[in-house]
PDB file of C-alpha atoms in Angstrom:
ATOM      1  CA  MET A  32     -20.071 -19.036  73.255  1.00 41.00           C
ATOM      2  CA  ALA A  33     -21.162 -16.862  71.342  1.00 45.00           C
ATOM      3  CA  ASN A  34     -18.631 -16.510  68.790  1.00 47.00           C
ATOM      4  CA  THR A  35     -18.191 -20.748  68.046  1.00 44.00           C
ATOM      5  CA  ALA A  36     -21.991 -20.631  67.160  1.00 45.00           C
ATOM      6  CA  ILE A  37     -21.670 -17.994  65.042  1.00 44.00           C
ATOM      7  CA  ALA A  38     -18.753 -20.008  63.211  1.00 46.00           C
ATOM      8  CA  ALA A  39     -19.759 -23.215  63.016  1.00 46.00           C
ATOM      9  CA  PRO A  40     -22.502 -22.832  60.079  1.00 51.00           C
ATOM     10  CA  ASN A  41     -19.853 -20.840  57.950  1.00 61.00           C
ATOM     11  CA  HIS A  42     -17.507 -23.513  58.724  1.00 58.00           C
ATOM     12  CA  GLU A  43     -20.441 -25.941  57.972  1.00 59.00           C
ATOM     13  CA  ALA A  44     -21.214 -23.832  54.483  1.00 59.00           C
ATOM     14  CA  TRP A  45     -17.441 -23.982  53.309  1.00 51.00           C
ATOM     15  CA  THR A  46     -16.793 -28.478  53.959  1.00 56.00           C
ATOM     16  CA  ALA A  47     -19.885 -28.214  51.694  1.00 54.00           C
ATOM     17  CA  ARG A  48     -18.783 -26.354  49.511  1.00 52.00           C
ATOM     18  CA  LEU A  49     -15.565 -28.370  49.028  1.00 47.00           C
ATOM     19  CA  LYS A  50     -17.338 -31.738  48.999  1.00 51.00           C
ATOM     20  CA  ASP A  51     -19.552 -29.839  46.017  1.00 53.00           C
ATOM     21  CA  VAL A  52     -18.337 -30.755  42.167  1.00 52.00           C
ATOM     22  CA  GLY A  53     -19.188 -28.034  41.011  1.00 55.00           C
ATOM     23  CA  PHE A  54     -17.322 -26.431  43.041  1.00 54.00           C
ATOM     24  CA  TRP A  55     -14.391 -27.904  41.884  1.00 56.00           C
ATOM     25  CA  ALA A  56     -14.918 -27.694  38.586  1.00 58.00           C
ATOM     26  CA  GLU A  57     -14.920 -24.394  38.486  1.00 65.00           C
ATOM     27  CA  TRP A  58     -11.414 -24.194  39.548  1.00 72.00           C
ATOM     28  CA  ALA A  59     -10.529 -27.096  37.870  1.00 75.00           C
ATOM     29  CA  ALA A  60      -7.341 -25.484  35.751  1.00 79.00           C
ATOM     30  CA  LEU A  61      -5.845 -23.928  39.173  1.00 84.00           C
ATOM     31  CA  VAL A  62      -6.241 -27.010  41.001  1.00 83.00           C
ATOM     32  CA  GLY A  63      -4.879 -28.712  38.347  1.00 84.00           C
ATOM     33  CA  LEU A  64      -1.973 -26.188  38.209  1.00 89.00           C
ATOM     34  CA  ILE A  65      -0.945 -26.510  41.670  1.00 91.00           C
ATOM     35  CA  VAL A  66      -1.119 -30.441  41.655  1.00 89.00           C
ATOM     36  CA  LEU A  67       1.280 -30.744  38.498  1.00 90.00           C
ATOM     37  CA  VAL A  68       3.715 -27.746  40.522  1.00 92.00           C
ATOM     38  CA  ILE A  69       4.088 -29.861  43.854  1.00 94.00           C
ATOM     39  CA  VAL A  70       4.480 -33.044  41.611  1.00 93.00           C
ATOM     40  CA  PHE A  71       7.549 -32.228  39.330  1.00 93.00           C
ATOM     41  CA  GLN A  72       8.638 -30.125  41.545  1.00 93.00           C
ATOM     42  CA  ALA A  73       8.950 -33.137  43.895  1.00 94.00           C
ATOM     43  CA  LEU A  74      10.100 -35.563  41.174  1.00 93.00           C
ATOM     44  CA  ASN A  75      12.459 -32.687  39.544  1.00 92.00           C
ATOM     45  CA  PRO A  76      14.531 -30.202  41.488  1.00 92.00           C
ATOM     46  CA  THR A  77      14.687 -28.154  38.637  1.00 93.00           C
ATOM     47  CA  PHE A  78      11.116 -27.241  37.716  1.00 93.00           C
ATOM     48  CA  LEU A  79      10.430 -24.390  39.702  1.00 92.00           C
ATOM     49  CA  SER A  80      14.074 -23.124  38.839  1.00 93.00           C
ATOM     50  CA  ALA A  81      14.076 -19.862  37.671  1.00 92.00           C
ATOM     51  CA  GLY A  82      15.788 -20.358  34.418  1.00 91.00           C
ATOM     52  CA  ASN A  83      12.994 -22.907  34.394  1.00 93.00           C
ATOM     53  CA  ILE A  84      10.107 -20.754  34.823  1.00 94.00           C
ATOM     54  CA  ALA A  85      10.935 -18.236  32.278  1.00 93.00           C
ATOM     55  CA  SER A  86      10.808 -20.695  29.782  1.00 92.00           C
ATOM     56  CA  MET A  87       7.958 -22.002  30.401  1.00 94.00           C
ATOM     57  CA  LEU A  88       6.187 -18.857  30.825  1.00 94.00           C
ATOM     58  CA  VAL A  89       7.539 -18.006  27.170  1.00 93.00           C
ATOM     59  CA  ALA A  90       6.226 -21.093  26.166  1.00 92.00           C
ATOM     60  CA  ALA A  91       3.055 -20.092  26.849  1.00 94.00           C
ATOM     61  CA  ALA A  92       2.869 -17.260  25.705  1.00 95.00           C
ATOM     62  CA  ILE A  93       1.657 -17.668  21.823  1.00 95.00           C
ATOM     63  CA  LEU A  94      -0.777 -19.711  23.208  1.00 95.00           C
ATOM     64  CA  ILE A  95      -2.444 -17.309  26.047  1.00 96.00           C
ATOM     65  CA  ILE A  96      -3.031 -15.493  23.378  1.00 97.00           C
ATOM     66  CA  LEU A  97      -5.192 -17.747  20.878  1.00 96.00           C
ATOM     67  CA  SER A  98      -6.921 -18.954  23.762  1.00 95.00           C
ATOM     68  CA  VAL A  99      -8.208 -15.374  24.646  1.00 96.00           C
ATOM     69  CA  GLY A 100      -9.247 -15.817  21.125  1.00 95.00           C
ATOM     70  CA  GLN A 101     -10.800 -18.256  21.132  1.00 95.00           C
ATOM     71  CA  THR A 102     -13.138 -17.141  24.683  1.00 94.00           C
ATOM     72  CA  PHE A 103     -14.488 -14.902  22.320  1.00 95.00           C
ATOM     73  CA  VAL A 104     -15.907 -17.045  20.026  1.00 95.00           C
ATOM     74  CA  ILE A 105     -16.428 -20.148  22.132  1.00 93.00           C
ATOM     75  CA  ALA A 106     -18.514 -17.484  24.439  1.00 92.00           C
ATOM     76  CA  THR A 107     -20.466 -16.830  21.767  1.00 92.00           C
ATOM     77  CA  ALA A 108     -21.282 -20.947  21.770  1.00 89.00           C
ATOM     78  CA  GLY A 109     -18.476 -21.211  18.236  1.00 91.00           C
ATOM     79  CA  ILE A 110     -15.430 -22.727  17.293  1.00 92.00           C
ATOM     80  CA  ASP A 111     -12.569 -21.035  15.600  1.00 93.00           C
ATOM     81  CA  LEU A 112     -10.626 -24.102  14.065  1.00 93.00           C
ATOM     82  CA  SER A 113      -8.879 -21.748  11.614  1.00 94.00           C
ATOM     83  CA  ILE A 114      -7.022 -19.821  14.489  1.00 94.00           C
ATOM     84  CA  ALA A 115      -2.977 -22.195  13.631  1.00 93.00           C
ATOM     85  CA  SER A 116      -3.915 -21.899   9.933  1.00 94.00           C
ATOM     86  CA  ALA A 117      -4.104 -17.780   9.971  1.00 95.00           C
ATOM     87  CA  MET A 118      -1.681 -17.954  12.240  1.00 96.00           C
ATOM     88  CA  THR A 119       0.746 -19.392   9.807  1.00 95.00           C
ATOM     89  CA  LEU A 120      -1.004 -17.325   6.912  1.00 95.00           C
ATOM     90  CA  GLY A 121       0.082 -14.044   9.786  1.00 95.00           C
ATOM     91  CA  ALA A 122       3.855 -15.289  10.299  1.00 94.00           C
ATOM     92  CA  VAL A 123       3.722 -16.357   6.597  1.00 95.00           C
ATOM     93  CA  ALA A 124       2.708 -12.650   5.360  1.00 95.00           C
ATOM     94  CA  PHE A 125       5.540 -11.384   8.060  1.00 95.00           C
ATOM     95  CA  GLY A 126       7.902 -12.784   5.939  1.00 93.00           C
ATOM     96  CA  GLN A 127       7.130 -12.130   2.806  1.00 94.00           C
ATOM     97  CA  ALA A 128       6.202  -8.744   3.227  1.00 94.00           C
ATOM     98  CA  TYR A 129      10.030  -8.463   5.166  1.00 93.00           C
ATOM     99  CA  ALA A 130      11.984 -10.085   1.966  1.00 91.00           C
ATOM    100  CA  MET A 131      10.414  -7.452   0.019  1.00 92.00           C
ATOM    101  CA  GLY A 132      12.048  -4.682   2.134  1.00 88.00           C
ATOM    102  CA  TRP A 133       9.375  -4.049   3.742  1.00 91.00           C
ATOM    103  CA  GLY A 134      10.712  -3.306   7.214  1.00 89.00           C
ATOM    104  CA  LEU A 135       9.272  -4.849  10.700  1.00 91.00           C
ATOM    105  CA  SER A 136       6.334  -2.882  11.792  1.00 92.00           C
ATOM    106  CA  LEU A 137       5.030  -2.771   7.976  1.00 95.00           C
ATOM    107  CA  SER A 138       5.937  -6.461   8.347  1.00 94.00           C
ATOM    108  CA  CYS A 139       4.349  -7.118  11.801  1.00 94.00           C
ATOM    109  CA  LEU A 140       0.843  -5.290  10.167  1.00 96.00           C
ATOM    110  CA  ALA A 141       0.836  -7.048   7.234  1.00 96.00           C
ATOM    111  CA  ALA A 142       0.654 -10.252   9.841  1.00 96.00           C
ATOM    112  CA  ILE A 143      -2.283  -8.768  11.618  1.00 97.00           C
ATOM    113  CA  VAL A 144      -4.420  -8.021   7.937  1.00 97.00           C
ATOM    114  CA  ALA A 145      -3.205 -11.279   6.582  1.00 96.00           C
ATOM    115  CA  SER A 146      -4.981 -13.509   9.994  1.00 96.00           C
ATOM    116  CA  GLY A 147      -7.450 -10.985  10.486  1.00 97.00           C
ATOM    117  CA  LEU A 148      -8.957 -11.131   6.933  1.00 97.00           C
ATOM    118  CA  VAL A 149      -8.941 -14.592   8.102  1.00 96.00           C
ATOM    119  CA  GLY A 150     -11.388 -13.585  10.699  1.00 96.00           C
ATOM    120  CA  VAL A 151     -13.781 -11.254   9.141  1.00 96.00           C
ATOM    121  CA  ILE A 152     -14.404 -13.813   6.043  1.00 96.00           C
ATOM    122  CA  ASN A 153     -15.178 -16.591   9.163  1.00 96.00           C
ATOM    123  CA  GLY A 154     -17.541 -13.766  10.667  1.00 95.00           C
ATOM    124  CA  VAL A 155     -18.972 -12.621   7.323  1.00 96.00           C
ATOM    125  CA  ILE A 156     -19.497 -16.402   6.325  1.00 95.00           C
ATOM    126  CA  ILE A 157     -21.169 -17.323   9.308  1.00 94.00           C
ATOM    127  CA  ALA A 158     -23.194 -14.406   9.966  1.00 92.00           C
ATOM    128  CA  ARG A 159     -24.562 -13.650   7.102  1.00 91.00           C
ATOM    129  CA  GLY A 160     -24.385 -16.686   5.226  1.00 90.00           C
ATOM    130  CA  LYS A 161     -25.532 -18.607   8.577  1.00 88.00           C
ATOM    131  CA  ILE A 162     -23.846 -21.839   7.573  1.00 92.00           C
ATOM    132  CA  THR A 163     -22.783 -23.388  10.688  1.00 91.00           C
ATOM    133  CA  ASP A 164     -18.762 -22.315  12.556  1.00 92.00           C
ATOM    134  CA  PHE A 165     -17.771 -25.371  12.328  1.00 92.00           C
ATOM    135  CA  ILE A 166     -17.894 -26.197   9.086  1.00 94.00           C
ATOM    136  CA  VAL A 167     -16.831 -22.405   7.672  1.00 95.00           C
ATOM    137  CA  THR A 168     -13.797 -22.659   9.781  1.00 95.00           C
ATOM    138  CA  LEU A 169     -12.504 -26.364   9.138  1.00 94.00           C
ATOM    139  CA  GLY A 170     -12.921 -24.491   4.978  1.00 95.00           C
ATOM    140  CA  THR A 171     -10.873 -21.394   5.991  1.00 95.00           C
ATOM    141  CA  LEU A 172      -8.385 -23.847   8.237  1.00 94.00           C
ATOM    142  CA  SER A 173      -8.058 -25.842   4.602  1.00 93.00           C
ATOM    143  CA  ALA A 174      -7.624 -22.390   2.797  1.00 95.00           C
ATOM    144  CA  ALA A 175      -5.693 -19.979   4.424  1.00 94.00           C
ATOM    145  CA  SER A 176      -3.170 -23.643   4.902  1.00 93.00           C
ATOM    146  CA  GLY A 177      -3.121 -23.820   1.363  1.00 93.00           C
ATOM    147  CA  LEU A 178      -2.802 -19.819   0.556  1.00 94.00           C
ATOM    148  CA  ALA A 179       0.361 -20.003   2.872  1.00 93.00           C
ATOM    149  CA  LEU A 180       1.955 -22.353   1.054  1.00 93.00           C
ATOM    150  CA  ILE A 181       1.140 -20.781  -2.419  1.00 93.00           C
ATOM    151  CA  LEU A 182       2.550 -17.235  -1.184  1.00 92.00           C
ATOM    152  CA  SER A 183       5.744 -19.324   0.620  1.00 90.00           C
ATOM    153  CA  GLU A 184       6.006 -21.782  -2.388  1.00 88.00           C
ATOM    154  CA  GLY A 185       6.106 -23.774   0.200  1.00 86.00           C
ATOM    155  CA  LYS A 186      10.333 -22.429   1.480  1.00 89.00           C
ATOM    156  CA  PRO A 187      10.064 -21.302   5.334  1.00 89.00           C
ATOM    157  CA  VAL A 188      12.131 -17.137   5.060  1.00 89.00           C
ATOM    158  CA  THR A 189      15.143 -16.810   7.569  1.00 88.00           C
ATOM    159  CA  ILE A 190      14.003 -13.069   9.478  1.00 88.00           C
ATOM    160  CA  ILE A 191      17.346 -12.327  11.062  1.00 85.00           C
ATOM    161  CA  ASP A 192      15.900  -8.505  12.889  1.00 85.00           C
ATOM    162  CA  ALA A 193      18.120  -7.335  16.248  1.00 85.00           C
ATOM    163  CA  ALA A 194      14.470  -6.055  17.243  1.00 86.00           C
ATOM    164  CA  LEU A 195      12.852  -9.457  17.085  1.00 87.00           C
ATOM    165  CA  LEU A 196      15.657 -10.826  18.511  1.00 85.00           C
ATOM    166  CA  GLY A 197      15.748  -8.985  21.815  1.00 85.00           C
ATOM    167  CA  LEU A 198      11.395  -9.799  21.680  1.00 87.00           C
ATOM    168  CA  SER A 199      12.502 -13.333  21.904  1.00 84.00           C
ATOM    169  CA  THR A 200      15.107 -13.211  24.147  1.00 85.00           C
ATOM    170  CA  GLY A 201      14.672  -9.998  26.596  1.00 86.00           C
ATOM    171  CA  GLY A 202      12.158  -9.446  29.373  1.00 87.00           C
ATOM    172  CA  ILE A 203      12.050  -8.274  33.263  1.00 90.00           C
ATOM    173  CA  GLY A 204      12.892 -11.287  35.736  1.00 86.00           C
ATOM    174  CA  ILE A 205      11.449 -14.514  34.622  1.00 91.00           C
ATOM    175  CA  PHE A 206       8.672 -12.308  32.357  1.00 93.00           C
ATOM    176  CA  GLY A 207      10.160 -12.570  28.759  1.00 91.00           C
ATOM    177  CA  TRP A 208       8.919  -9.745  26.802  1.00 93.00           C
ATOM    178  CA  SER A 209       6.862 -12.457  24.764  1.00 94.00           C
ATOM    179  CA  PHE A 210       4.788 -14.054  27.861  1.00 95.00           C
ATOM    180  CA  VAL A 211       4.456  -9.187  29.227  1.00 95.00           C
ATOM    181  CA  ILE A 212       2.586  -8.958  25.664  1.00 96.00           C
ATOM    182  CA  ALA A 213      -0.201 -12.002  26.394  1.00 96.00           C
ATOM    183  CA  ALA A 214      -0.416 -10.688  29.951  1.00 96.00           C
ATOM    184  CA  VAL A 215      -1.412  -7.649  28.313  1.00 97.00           C
ATOM    185  CA  VAL A 216      -3.422  -8.714  26.019  1.00 97.00           C
ATOM    186  CA  ALA A 217      -5.286 -11.561  28.781  1.00 97.00           C
ATOM    187  CA  VAL A 218      -5.915  -8.088  30.955  1.00 97.00           C
ATOM    188  CA  LEU A 219      -7.655  -5.842  27.831  1.00 96.00           C
ATOM    189  CA  GLY A 220      -9.559  -9.166  27.332  1.00 96.00           C
ATOM    190  CA  HIS A 221     -10.876  -9.137  30.786  1.00 95.00           C
ATOM    191  CA  VAL A 222     -11.904  -5.932  30.504  1.00 96.00           C
ATOM    192  CA  LEU A 223     -13.499  -6.696  27.345  1.00 95.00           C
ATOM    193  CA  LEU A 224     -15.143  -8.942  27.646  1.00 93.00           C
ATOM    194  CA  PHE A 225     -16.350  -8.220  31.706  1.00 92.00           C
ATOM    195  CA  HIS A 226     -16.436  -4.380  31.817  1.00 92.00           C
ATOM    196  CA  THR A 227     -17.807  -3.234  28.446  1.00 93.00           C
ATOM    197  CA  ARG A 228     -20.759  -2.977  26.090  1.00 93.00           C
ATOM    198  CA  PHE A 229     -19.809  -5.341  23.799  1.00 93.00           C
ATOM    199  CA  GLY A 230     -18.468  -7.661  26.786  1.00 91.00           C
ATOM    200  CA  THR A 231     -22.232  -8.108  27.616  1.00 92.00           C
ATOM    201  CA  HIS A 232     -23.537  -8.425  24.130  1.00 92.00           C
ATOM    202  CA  VAL A 233     -20.934 -11.343  23.668  1.00 92.00           C
ATOM    203  CA  LEU A 234     -22.538 -13.135  26.238  1.00 91.00           C
ATOM    204  CA  ALA A 235     -25.464 -12.460  25.848  1.00 91.00           C
ATOM    205  CA  THR A 236     -25.296 -13.811  21.668  1.00 90.00           C
ATOM    206  CA  GLY A 237     -24.214 -16.934  23.655  1.00 87.00           C
ATOM    207  CA  GLY A 238     -26.502 -17.378  26.093  1.00 84.00           C
ATOM    208  CA  ALA A 239     -29.538 -17.169  23.924  1.00 82.00           C
ATOM    209  CA  ALA A 240     -29.390 -15.409  20.544  1.00 79.00           C
ATOM    210  CA  GLU A 241     -33.430 -14.960  19.693  1.00 81.00           C
ATOM    211  CA  SER A 242     -33.612 -13.290  23.212  1.00 83.00           C
ATOM    212  CA  ALA A 243     -30.505 -10.415  22.430  1.00 81.00           C
ATOM    213  CA  THR A 244     -31.743  -9.818  19.222  1.00 83.00           C
ATOM    214  CA  ALA A 245     -35.010  -8.799  20.596  1.00 82.00           C
ATOM    215  CA  MET A 246     -33.736  -6.839  22.953  1.00 85.00           C
ATOM    216  CA  GLY A 247     -31.308  -4.853  20.221  1.00 85.00           C
ATOM    217  CA  ILE A 248     -28.644  -6.307  19.985  1.00 87.00           C
ATOM    218  CA  SER A 249     -26.855  -7.625  16.188  1.00 88.00           C
ATOM    219  CA  THR A 250     -25.892 -10.436  17.392  1.00 89.00           C
ATOM    220  CA  GLN A 251     -25.105 -10.848  13.185  1.00 91.00           C
ATOM    221  CA  ARG A 252     -22.304  -8.502  14.047  1.00 94.00           C
ATOM    222  CA  VAL A 253     -21.268  -9.335  16.909  1.00 93.00           C
ATOM    223  CA  LYS A 254     -20.023 -12.735  15.493  1.00 95.00           C
ATOM    224  CA  ILE A 255     -18.526 -10.867  12.849  1.00 95.00           C
ATOM    225  CA  ALA A 256     -16.419  -9.260  15.744  1.00 96.00           C
ATOM    226  CA  VAL A 257     -15.264 -12.405  17.953  1.00 96.00           C
ATOM    227  CA  TYR A 258     -13.925 -14.120  14.279  1.00 96.00           C
ATOM    228  CA  THR A 259     -11.998 -10.981  13.733  1.00 97.00           C
ATOM    229  CA  ILE A 260     -10.700 -10.632  17.318  1.00 97.00           C
ATOM    230  CA  SER A 261      -9.593 -14.411  17.164  1.00 96.00           C
ATOM    231  CA  GLY A 262      -7.902 -13.584  13.414  1.00 96.00           C
ATOM    232  CA  VAL A 263      -6.016 -10.136  14.638  1.00 97.00           C
ATOM    233  CA  LEU A 264      -4.922 -12.119  17.981  1.00 97.00           C
ATOM    234  CA  ALA A 265      -3.860 -14.867  15.913  1.00 96.00           C
ATOM    235  CA  GLY A 266      -1.589 -12.692  13.494  1.00 96.00           C
ATOM    236  CA  LEU A 267       0.010 -11.407  16.897  1.00 96.00           C
ATOM    237  CA  GLY A 268       1.152 -14.693  17.687  1.00 95.00           C
ATOM    238  CA  ALA A 269       1.888 -15.519  14.497  1.00 95.00           C
ATOM    239  CA  ILE A 270       4.688 -11.629  15.277  1.00 95.00           C
ATOM    240  CA  LEU A 271       5.243 -13.727  18.657  1.00 95.00           C
ATOM    241  CA  LEU A 272       5.979 -17.016  16.362  1.00 93.00           C
ATOM    242  CA  VAL A 273       8.992 -15.669  13.603  1.00 93.00           C
ATOM    243  CA  ALA A 274      10.642 -14.126  16.931  1.00 92.00           C
ATOM    244  CA  ARG A 275      10.758 -17.584  18.992  1.00 90.00           C
ATOM    245  CA  ILE A 276      11.463 -19.199  16.167  1.00 89.00           C
ATOM    246  CA  GLY A 277      13.676 -17.167  13.977  1.00 88.00           C
ATOM    247  CA  ALA A 278      12.001 -17.914  10.735  1.00 88.00           C
ATOM    248  CA  ALA A 279       8.188 -17.638   8.867  1.00 88.00           C
ATOM    249  CA  GLU A 280       7.831 -21.759   8.465  1.00 88.00           C
ATOM    250  CA  PRO A 281       4.700 -22.229   6.101  1.00 89.00           C
ATOM    251  CA  ALA A 282       3.922 -25.339   7.611  1.00 82.00           C
ATOM    252  CA  ALA A 283       0.466 -25.105   9.872  1.00 74.00           C
ATOM    253  CA  ASN A 284       1.087 -26.579  13.889  1.00 78.00           C
ATOM    254  CA  THR A 285      -2.378 -28.397  14.582  1.00 79.00           C
ATOM    255  CA  SER A 286      -0.620 -28.565  18.368  1.00 83.00           C
ATOM    256  CA  PHE A 287      -1.621 -24.418  18.744  1.00 88.00           C
ATOM    257  CA  LEU A 288      -5.425 -25.372  17.370  1.00 87.00           C
ATOM    258  CA  LEU A 289      -5.980 -28.049  19.379  1.00 86.00           C
ATOM    259  CA  ASN A 290      -4.140 -26.553  22.927  1.00 88.00           C
ATOM    260  CA  SER A 291      -6.477 -23.282  22.705  1.00 90.00           C
ATOM    261  CA  VAL A 292      -9.737 -25.507  22.665  1.00 88.00           C
ATOM    262  CA  ALA A 293      -8.147 -27.440  25.169  1.00 87.00           C
ATOM    263  CA  ALA A 294      -7.094 -24.472  27.501  1.00 90.00           C
ATOM    264  CA  VAL A 295     -10.251 -22.594  27.289  1.00 90.00           C
ATOM    265  CA  VAL A 296     -12.096 -25.722  28.244  1.00 86.00           C
ATOM    266  CA  LEU A 297      -9.875 -26.380  31.255  1.00 85.00           C
ATOM    267  CA  GLY A 298     -10.914 -22.905  31.838  1.00 86.00           C
ATOM    268  CA  GLY A 299     -13.933 -23.363  32.550  1.00 81.00           C
ATOM    269  CA  VAL A 300     -15.809 -21.780  30.054  1.00 83.00           C
ATOM    270  CA  SER A 301     -18.989 -23.141  28.388  1.00 79.00           C
ATOM    271  CA  LEU A 302     -18.738 -25.136  24.754  1.00 80.00           C
ATOM    272  CA  PHE A 303     -22.936 -23.812  24.704  1.00 79.00           C
ATOM    273  CA  GLY A 304     -21.827 -20.631  25.048  1.00 78.00           C
ATOM    274  CA  GLY A 305     -23.585 -17.737  27.376  1.00 74.00           C
ATOM    275  CA  ARG A 306     -20.692 -18.262  30.451  1.00 79.00           C
ATOM    276  CA  GLY A 307     -16.989 -16.854  29.772  1.00 81.00           C
ATOM    277  CA  SER A 308     -13.741 -16.398  31.607  1.00 86.00           C
ATOM    278  CA  ILE A 309     -10.410 -14.583  30.808  1.00 92.00           C
ATOM    279  CA  ILE A 310      -8.370 -16.370  33.160  1.00 92.00           C
ATOM    280  CA  GLY A 311      -9.725 -18.787  33.078  1.00 90.00           C
ATOM    281  CA  PRO A 312      -8.486 -20.313  29.639  1.00 92.00           C
ATOM    282  CA  VAL A 313      -4.711 -18.342  30.876  1.00 94.00           C
ATOM    283  CA  ILE A 314      -4.456 -20.529  33.767  1.00 93.00           C
ATOM    284  CA  GLY A 315      -5.520 -23.363  31.421  1.00 91.00           C
ATOM    285  CA  ALA A 316      -2.544 -22.620  28.833  1.00 93.00           C
ATOM    286  CA  LEU A 317      -0.029 -22.218  31.932  1.00 94.00           C
ATOM    287  CA  LEU A 318      -1.242 -25.889  33.151  1.00 93.00           C
ATOM    288  CA  LEU A 319      -0.461 -27.765  29.371  1.00 92.00           C
ATOM    289  CA  ILE A 320       2.541 -25.901  29.224  1.00 93.00           C
ATOM    290  CA  ALA A 321       3.514 -26.925  32.522  1.00 93.00           C
ATOM    291  CA  LEU A 322       2.038 -30.645  32.077  1.00 92.00           C
ATOM    292  CA  VAL A 323       4.634 -31.107  28.867  1.00 91.00           C
ATOM    293  CA  ASN A 324       7.109 -29.377  30.254  1.00 92.00           C
ATOM    294  CA  GLY A 325       7.527 -31.289  33.482  1.00 92.00           C
ATOM    295  CA  LEU A 326       7.174 -34.436  31.462  1.00 91.00           C
ATOM    296  CA  THR A 327       9.695 -33.484  29.394  1.00 91.00           C
ATOM    297  CA  LEU A 328      12.224 -32.555  32.458  1.00 91.00           C
ATOM    298  CA  LEU A 329      11.378 -36.009  33.534  1.00 90.00           C
ATOM    299  CA  GLY A 330      12.246 -37.985  30.513  1.00 88.00           C
ATOM    300  CA  VAL A 331       8.850 -38.856  29.103  1.00 86.00           C
ATOM    301  CA  SER A 332       8.702 -39.584  25.537  1.00 84.00           C
ATOM    302  CA  GLN A 333       7.078 -37.073  23.439  1.00 83.00           C
ATOM    303  CA  PHE A 334       4.784 -40.040  22.404  1.00 82.00           C
ATOM    304  CA  TYR A 335       3.137 -40.127  25.254  1.00 83.00           C
ATOM    305  CA  GLN A 336       2.545 -35.925  25.989  1.00 80.00           C
ATOM    306  CA  PRO A 337      -0.716 -35.727  23.278  1.00 82.00           C
ATOM    307  CA  LEU A 338      -1.605 -38.590  25.450  1.00 86.00           C
ATOM    308  CA  ALA A 339      -1.242 -37.036  28.457  1.00 82.00           C
ATOM    309  CA  VAL A 340      -2.760 -34.078  27.208  1.00 80.00           C
ATOM    310  CA  GLY A 341      -5.803 -34.975  25.726  1.00 82.00           C
ATOM    311  CA  ILE A 342      -6.474 -37.218  29.297  1.00 83.00           C
ATOM    312  CA  VAL A 343      -6.496 -33.992  31.341  1.00 78.00           C
ATOM    313  CA  VAL A 344      -8.595 -31.974  28.956  1.00 75.00           C
ATOM    314  CA  VAL A 345     -11.620 -34.567  28.607  1.00 80.00           C
ATOM    315  CA  LEU A 346     -11.468 -35.087  32.325  1.00 76.00           C
ATOM    316  CA  ALA A 347     -11.822 -30.578  32.074  1.00 71.00           C
ATOM    317  CA  ALA A 348     -14.529 -31.739  29.803  1.00 70.00           C
ATOM    318  CA  LEU A 349     -16.228 -33.974  32.380  1.00 74.00           C
ATOM    319  CA  LEU A 350     -15.951 -31.612  35.427  1.00 67.00           C
ATOM    320  CA  THR A 351     -18.057 -28.524  33.521  1.00 65.00           C
ATOM    321  CA  ARG A 352     -21.184 -31.069  33.431  1.00 64.00           C
ATOM    322  CA  PHE A 353     -21.259 -30.079  36.972  1.00 60.00           C
ATOM    323  CA  GLN A 354     -20.574 -26.468  36.744  1.00 59.00           C
ATOM    324  CA  ARG A 355     -23.049 -24.060  38.480  1.00 53.00           C
TER     325      ARG A 355
END
């Protein structure tokens, strides 16, 4: 009897939590991913085949890396609209350096420096110039895209390198090297955001900038740092992109921008700052890739895929209103 009496309140507590919209809002990305996996597997048994899982993880790698960078920015109540263009500029810098005979290592460094500079410029103008992040990153989105076209003269640079080929095709089991790199970035991002003083400053800056300043936190330095992180990770994404397609393309892919923000929203990160997560956006990125992959396997036209992604993101944004 005693055991039953003790267990009853616990059962009632869990029942109450399951009825709480806030509970589902916090776990929206994970629940959505599980539902998608069940539905797509039922409709097409090849969805969970080893080959398809490996393909999805490789496809998700770049988005995961960009989402981690976007998370740091959004945690400060900002947004980086230039992240996809910064990645394109990094890819072009990689291609130009490689074409000039710099070698793989220096070419990778060129990509990270080029993209990182976009982040530094964003951070300095936003923090020191006190101009809204939306306007600044919208401007650098266009500027980085234009610079990429100027440097490349609008021509892609084909890159044939054994190491890059191994990066795009090799791996451990179903985990390709690009996904392994993305996982390492996510782990490091989680440690930086939740287990360091810098991470505390990031969340404090997004939660209440004036209070953070009063406590001695340099919110300007924090903002410069998070945009730099976003730029550097865009450079890393550029390297993986070049390895994946075998060329440095000067044309920006805006879907990376939209999906990086979408993954962060799906992951439960507050767009108003002060609340962050790394695991959530990673799951959000996997959900978006799984959605597109599943629809492709079912033969759904590519015209409908952005519509499906948009609906999922809007629903996730509505759920964030109920987060505790």
